[in-house]
PDB file of C-alpha atoms in Angstrom:
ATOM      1  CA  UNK Q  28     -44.358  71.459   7.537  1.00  0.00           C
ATOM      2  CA  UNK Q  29     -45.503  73.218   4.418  1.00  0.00           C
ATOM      3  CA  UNK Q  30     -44.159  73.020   0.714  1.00  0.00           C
ATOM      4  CA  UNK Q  31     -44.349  77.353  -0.248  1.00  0.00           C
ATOM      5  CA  UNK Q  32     -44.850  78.342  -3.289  1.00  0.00           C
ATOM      6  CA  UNK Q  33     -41.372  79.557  -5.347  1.00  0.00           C
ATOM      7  CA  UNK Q  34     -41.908  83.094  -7.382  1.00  0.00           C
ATOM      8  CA  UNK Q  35     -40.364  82.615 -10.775  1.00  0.00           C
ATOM      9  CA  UNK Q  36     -38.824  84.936 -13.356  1.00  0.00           C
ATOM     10  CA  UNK Q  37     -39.812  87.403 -14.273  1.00  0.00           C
ATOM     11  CA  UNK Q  38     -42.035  87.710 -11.205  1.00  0.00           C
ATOM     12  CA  UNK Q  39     -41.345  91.468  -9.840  1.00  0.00           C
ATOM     13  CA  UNK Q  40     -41.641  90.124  -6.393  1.00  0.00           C
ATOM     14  CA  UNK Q  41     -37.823  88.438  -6.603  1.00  0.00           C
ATOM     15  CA  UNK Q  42     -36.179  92.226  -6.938  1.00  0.00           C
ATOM     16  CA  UNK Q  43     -37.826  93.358  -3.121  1.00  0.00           C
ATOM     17  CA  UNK Q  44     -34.651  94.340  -1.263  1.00  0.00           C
ATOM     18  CA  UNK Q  45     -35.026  91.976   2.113  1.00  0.00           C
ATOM     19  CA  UNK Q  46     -35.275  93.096   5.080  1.00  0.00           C
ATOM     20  CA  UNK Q  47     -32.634  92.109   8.240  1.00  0.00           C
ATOM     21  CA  UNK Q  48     -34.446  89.765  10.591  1.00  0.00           C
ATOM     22  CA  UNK Q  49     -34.190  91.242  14.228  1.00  0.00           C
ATOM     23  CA  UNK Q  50     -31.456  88.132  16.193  1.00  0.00           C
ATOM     24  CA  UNK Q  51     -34.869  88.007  18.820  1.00  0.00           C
ATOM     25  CA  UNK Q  52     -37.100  86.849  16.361  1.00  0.00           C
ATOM     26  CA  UNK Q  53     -34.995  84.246  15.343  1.00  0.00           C
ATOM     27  CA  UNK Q  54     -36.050  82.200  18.090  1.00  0.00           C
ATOM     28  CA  UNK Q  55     -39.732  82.425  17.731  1.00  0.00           C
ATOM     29  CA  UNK Q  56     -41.772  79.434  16.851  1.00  0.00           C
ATOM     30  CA  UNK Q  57     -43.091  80.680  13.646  1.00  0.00           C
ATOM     31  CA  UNK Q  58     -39.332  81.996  12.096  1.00  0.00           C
ATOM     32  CA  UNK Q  59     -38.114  78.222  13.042  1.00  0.00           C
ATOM     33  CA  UNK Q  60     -41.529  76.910  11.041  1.00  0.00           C
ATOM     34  CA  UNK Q  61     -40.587  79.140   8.273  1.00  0.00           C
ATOM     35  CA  UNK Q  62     -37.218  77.578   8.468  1.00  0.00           C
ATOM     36  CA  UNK Q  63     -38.716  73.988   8.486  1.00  0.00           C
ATOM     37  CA  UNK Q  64     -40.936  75.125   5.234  1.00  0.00           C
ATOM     38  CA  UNK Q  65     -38.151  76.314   3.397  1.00  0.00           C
ATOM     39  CA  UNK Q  66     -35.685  73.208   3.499  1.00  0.00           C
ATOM     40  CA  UNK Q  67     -38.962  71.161   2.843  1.00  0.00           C
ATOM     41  CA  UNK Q  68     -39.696  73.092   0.016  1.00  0.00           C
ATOM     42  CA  UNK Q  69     -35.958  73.385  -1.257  1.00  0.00           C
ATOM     43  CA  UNK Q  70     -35.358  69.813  -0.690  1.00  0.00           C
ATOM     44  CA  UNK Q  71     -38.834  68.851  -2.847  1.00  0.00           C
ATOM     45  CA  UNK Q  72     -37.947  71.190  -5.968  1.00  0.00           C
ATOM     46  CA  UNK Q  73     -34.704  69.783  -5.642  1.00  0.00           C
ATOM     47  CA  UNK Q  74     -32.217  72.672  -4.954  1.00  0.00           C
ATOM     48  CA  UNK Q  75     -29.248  73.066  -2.819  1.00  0.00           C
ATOM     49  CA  UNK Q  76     -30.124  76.647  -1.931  1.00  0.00           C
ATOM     50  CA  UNK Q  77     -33.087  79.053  -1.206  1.00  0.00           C
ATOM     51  CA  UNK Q  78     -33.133  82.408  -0.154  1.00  0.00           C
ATOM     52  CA  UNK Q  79     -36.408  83.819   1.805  1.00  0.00           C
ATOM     53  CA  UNK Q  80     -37.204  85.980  -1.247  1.00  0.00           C
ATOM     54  CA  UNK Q  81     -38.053  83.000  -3.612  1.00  0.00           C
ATOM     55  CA  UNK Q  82     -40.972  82.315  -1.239  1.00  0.00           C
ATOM     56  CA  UNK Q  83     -41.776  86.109  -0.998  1.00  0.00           C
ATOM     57  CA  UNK Q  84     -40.561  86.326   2.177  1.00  0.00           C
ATOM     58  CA  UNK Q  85     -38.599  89.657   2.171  1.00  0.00           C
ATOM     59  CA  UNK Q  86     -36.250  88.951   4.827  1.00  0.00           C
ATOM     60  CA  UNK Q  87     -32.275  88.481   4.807  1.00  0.00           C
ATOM     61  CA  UNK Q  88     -32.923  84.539   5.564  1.00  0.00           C
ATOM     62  CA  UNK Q  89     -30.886  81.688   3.569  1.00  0.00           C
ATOM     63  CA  UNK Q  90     -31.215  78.106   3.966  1.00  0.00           C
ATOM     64  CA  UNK Q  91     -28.713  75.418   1.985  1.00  0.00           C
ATOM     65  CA  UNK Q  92     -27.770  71.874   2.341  1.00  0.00           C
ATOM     66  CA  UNK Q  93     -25.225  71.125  -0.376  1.00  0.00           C
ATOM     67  CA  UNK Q  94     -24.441  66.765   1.370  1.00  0.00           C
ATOM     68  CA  UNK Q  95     -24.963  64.385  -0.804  1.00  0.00           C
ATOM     69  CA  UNK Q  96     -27.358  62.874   2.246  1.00  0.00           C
ATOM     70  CA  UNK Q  97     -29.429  65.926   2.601  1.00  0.00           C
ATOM     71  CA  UNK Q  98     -28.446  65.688   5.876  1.00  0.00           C
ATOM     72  CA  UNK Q  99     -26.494  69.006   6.857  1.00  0.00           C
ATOM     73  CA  UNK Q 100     -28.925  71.685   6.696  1.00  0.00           C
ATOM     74  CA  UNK Q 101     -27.323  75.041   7.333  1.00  0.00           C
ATOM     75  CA  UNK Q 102     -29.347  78.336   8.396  1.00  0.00           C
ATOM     76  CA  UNK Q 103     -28.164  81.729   7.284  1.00  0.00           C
ATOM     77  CA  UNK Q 104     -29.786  84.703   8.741  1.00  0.00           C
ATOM     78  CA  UNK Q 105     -28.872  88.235   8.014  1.00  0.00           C
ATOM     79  CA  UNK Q 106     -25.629  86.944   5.874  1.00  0.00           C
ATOM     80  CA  UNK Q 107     -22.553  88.917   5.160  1.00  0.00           C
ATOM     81  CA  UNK Q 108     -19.926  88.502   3.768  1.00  0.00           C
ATOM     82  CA  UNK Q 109     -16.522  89.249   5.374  1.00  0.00           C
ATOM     83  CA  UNK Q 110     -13.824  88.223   2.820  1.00  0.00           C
ATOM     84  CA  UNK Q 111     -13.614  86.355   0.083  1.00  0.00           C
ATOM     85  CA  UNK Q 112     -10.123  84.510  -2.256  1.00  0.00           C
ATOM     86  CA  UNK Q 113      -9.997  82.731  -5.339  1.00  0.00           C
ATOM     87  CA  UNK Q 114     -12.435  81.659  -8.070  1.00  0.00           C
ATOM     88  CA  UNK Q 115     -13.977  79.164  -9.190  1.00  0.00           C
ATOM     89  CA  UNK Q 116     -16.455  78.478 -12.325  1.00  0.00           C
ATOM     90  CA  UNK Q 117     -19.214  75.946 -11.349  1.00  0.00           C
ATOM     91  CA  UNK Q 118     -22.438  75.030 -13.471  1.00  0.00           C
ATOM     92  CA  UNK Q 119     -25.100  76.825 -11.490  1.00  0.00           C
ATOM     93  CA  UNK Q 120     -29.269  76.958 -11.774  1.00  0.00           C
ATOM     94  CA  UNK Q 121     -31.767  79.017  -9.496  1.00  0.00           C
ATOM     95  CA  UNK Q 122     -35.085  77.577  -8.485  1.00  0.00           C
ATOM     96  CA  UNK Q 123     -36.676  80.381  -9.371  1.00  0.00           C
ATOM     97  CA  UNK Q 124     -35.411  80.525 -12.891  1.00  0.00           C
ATOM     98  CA  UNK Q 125     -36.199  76.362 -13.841  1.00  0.00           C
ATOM     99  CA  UNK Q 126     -35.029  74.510 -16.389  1.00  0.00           C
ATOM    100  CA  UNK Q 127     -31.839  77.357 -17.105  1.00  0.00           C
ATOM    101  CA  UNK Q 128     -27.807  76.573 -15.809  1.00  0.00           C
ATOM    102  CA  UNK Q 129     -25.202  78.561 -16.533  1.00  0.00           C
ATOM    103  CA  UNK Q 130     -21.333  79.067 -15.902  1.00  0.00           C
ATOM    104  CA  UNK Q 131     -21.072  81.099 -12.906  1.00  0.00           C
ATOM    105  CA  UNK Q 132     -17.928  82.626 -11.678  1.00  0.00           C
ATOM    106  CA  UNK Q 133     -17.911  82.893  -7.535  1.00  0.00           C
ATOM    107  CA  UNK Q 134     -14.348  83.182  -5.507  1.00  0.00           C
ATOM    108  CA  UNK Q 135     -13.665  80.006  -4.362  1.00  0.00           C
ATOM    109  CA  UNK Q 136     -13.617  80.440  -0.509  1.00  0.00           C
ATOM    110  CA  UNK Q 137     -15.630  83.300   1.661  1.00  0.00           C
ATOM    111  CA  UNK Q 138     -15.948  84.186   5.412  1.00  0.00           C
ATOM    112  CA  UNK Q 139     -19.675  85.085   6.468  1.00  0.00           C
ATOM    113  CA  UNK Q 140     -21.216  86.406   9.295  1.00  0.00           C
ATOM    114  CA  UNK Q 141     -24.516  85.662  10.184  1.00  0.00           C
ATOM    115  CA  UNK Q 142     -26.921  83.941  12.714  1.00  0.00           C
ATOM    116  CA  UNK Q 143     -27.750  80.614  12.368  1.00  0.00           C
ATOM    117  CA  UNK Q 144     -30.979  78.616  13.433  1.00  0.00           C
ATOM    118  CA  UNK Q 145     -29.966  78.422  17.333  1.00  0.00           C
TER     119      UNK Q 145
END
């Protein structure tokens, strides 16, 4: 495994539209070791989240682990949303913007679609 390097604000890189990863690829050795890089890296900077893009990787790729353990990774891959309810007002930061949190409104519950690692 490989730590990447995260873009950073105001880097022009971070506003590339990503692209949807084909389900076939998702399977293929290197996708998985780009996987594997990203949690190492997200789990070194420390963050809870870390889309593709912050590595300028411009696919529609998420990875987050929000245990307290660290221990349940979960793989988003072309991501979308379905419904969402409520709201909710958490303290939030961004890897890619370090050292900055903010009050961020997000609905409290959402249904997604998308492939995961397997």
């Amino acid at each position: 495994m490989a730590l990447l390097d995260i873009l950073e604000f105001p880097d022009p890189r971070l506003r590339t539209k990503a692209r949807p990863v084909d389900a076939a690829r998702v399977a293929a050795p290197g996708f998985q070791q780009l996987l594997d890089d990203m949690f190492e890296t997200m789990y070194a900077a420390p963050g809870i989240g870390m889309a593709a893009s912050q590595v300028h990787v411009d696919e529609s790729v998420m990875v987050i682990d929000v245990s307290e353990e660290k221990d349940q990774p979960l793989v988003f891959v072309n991501p979308e949303i379905l419904s969402r309810e409520g709201e909710q007002v958490c303290q939030e930061g961004c890897l890619s913007v370090p050292g900055i949190f903010a009050d961020v409104t997000r609905a409290g519950r959402i249904r997604v679609r998308a492939i995961g690692r397997d």
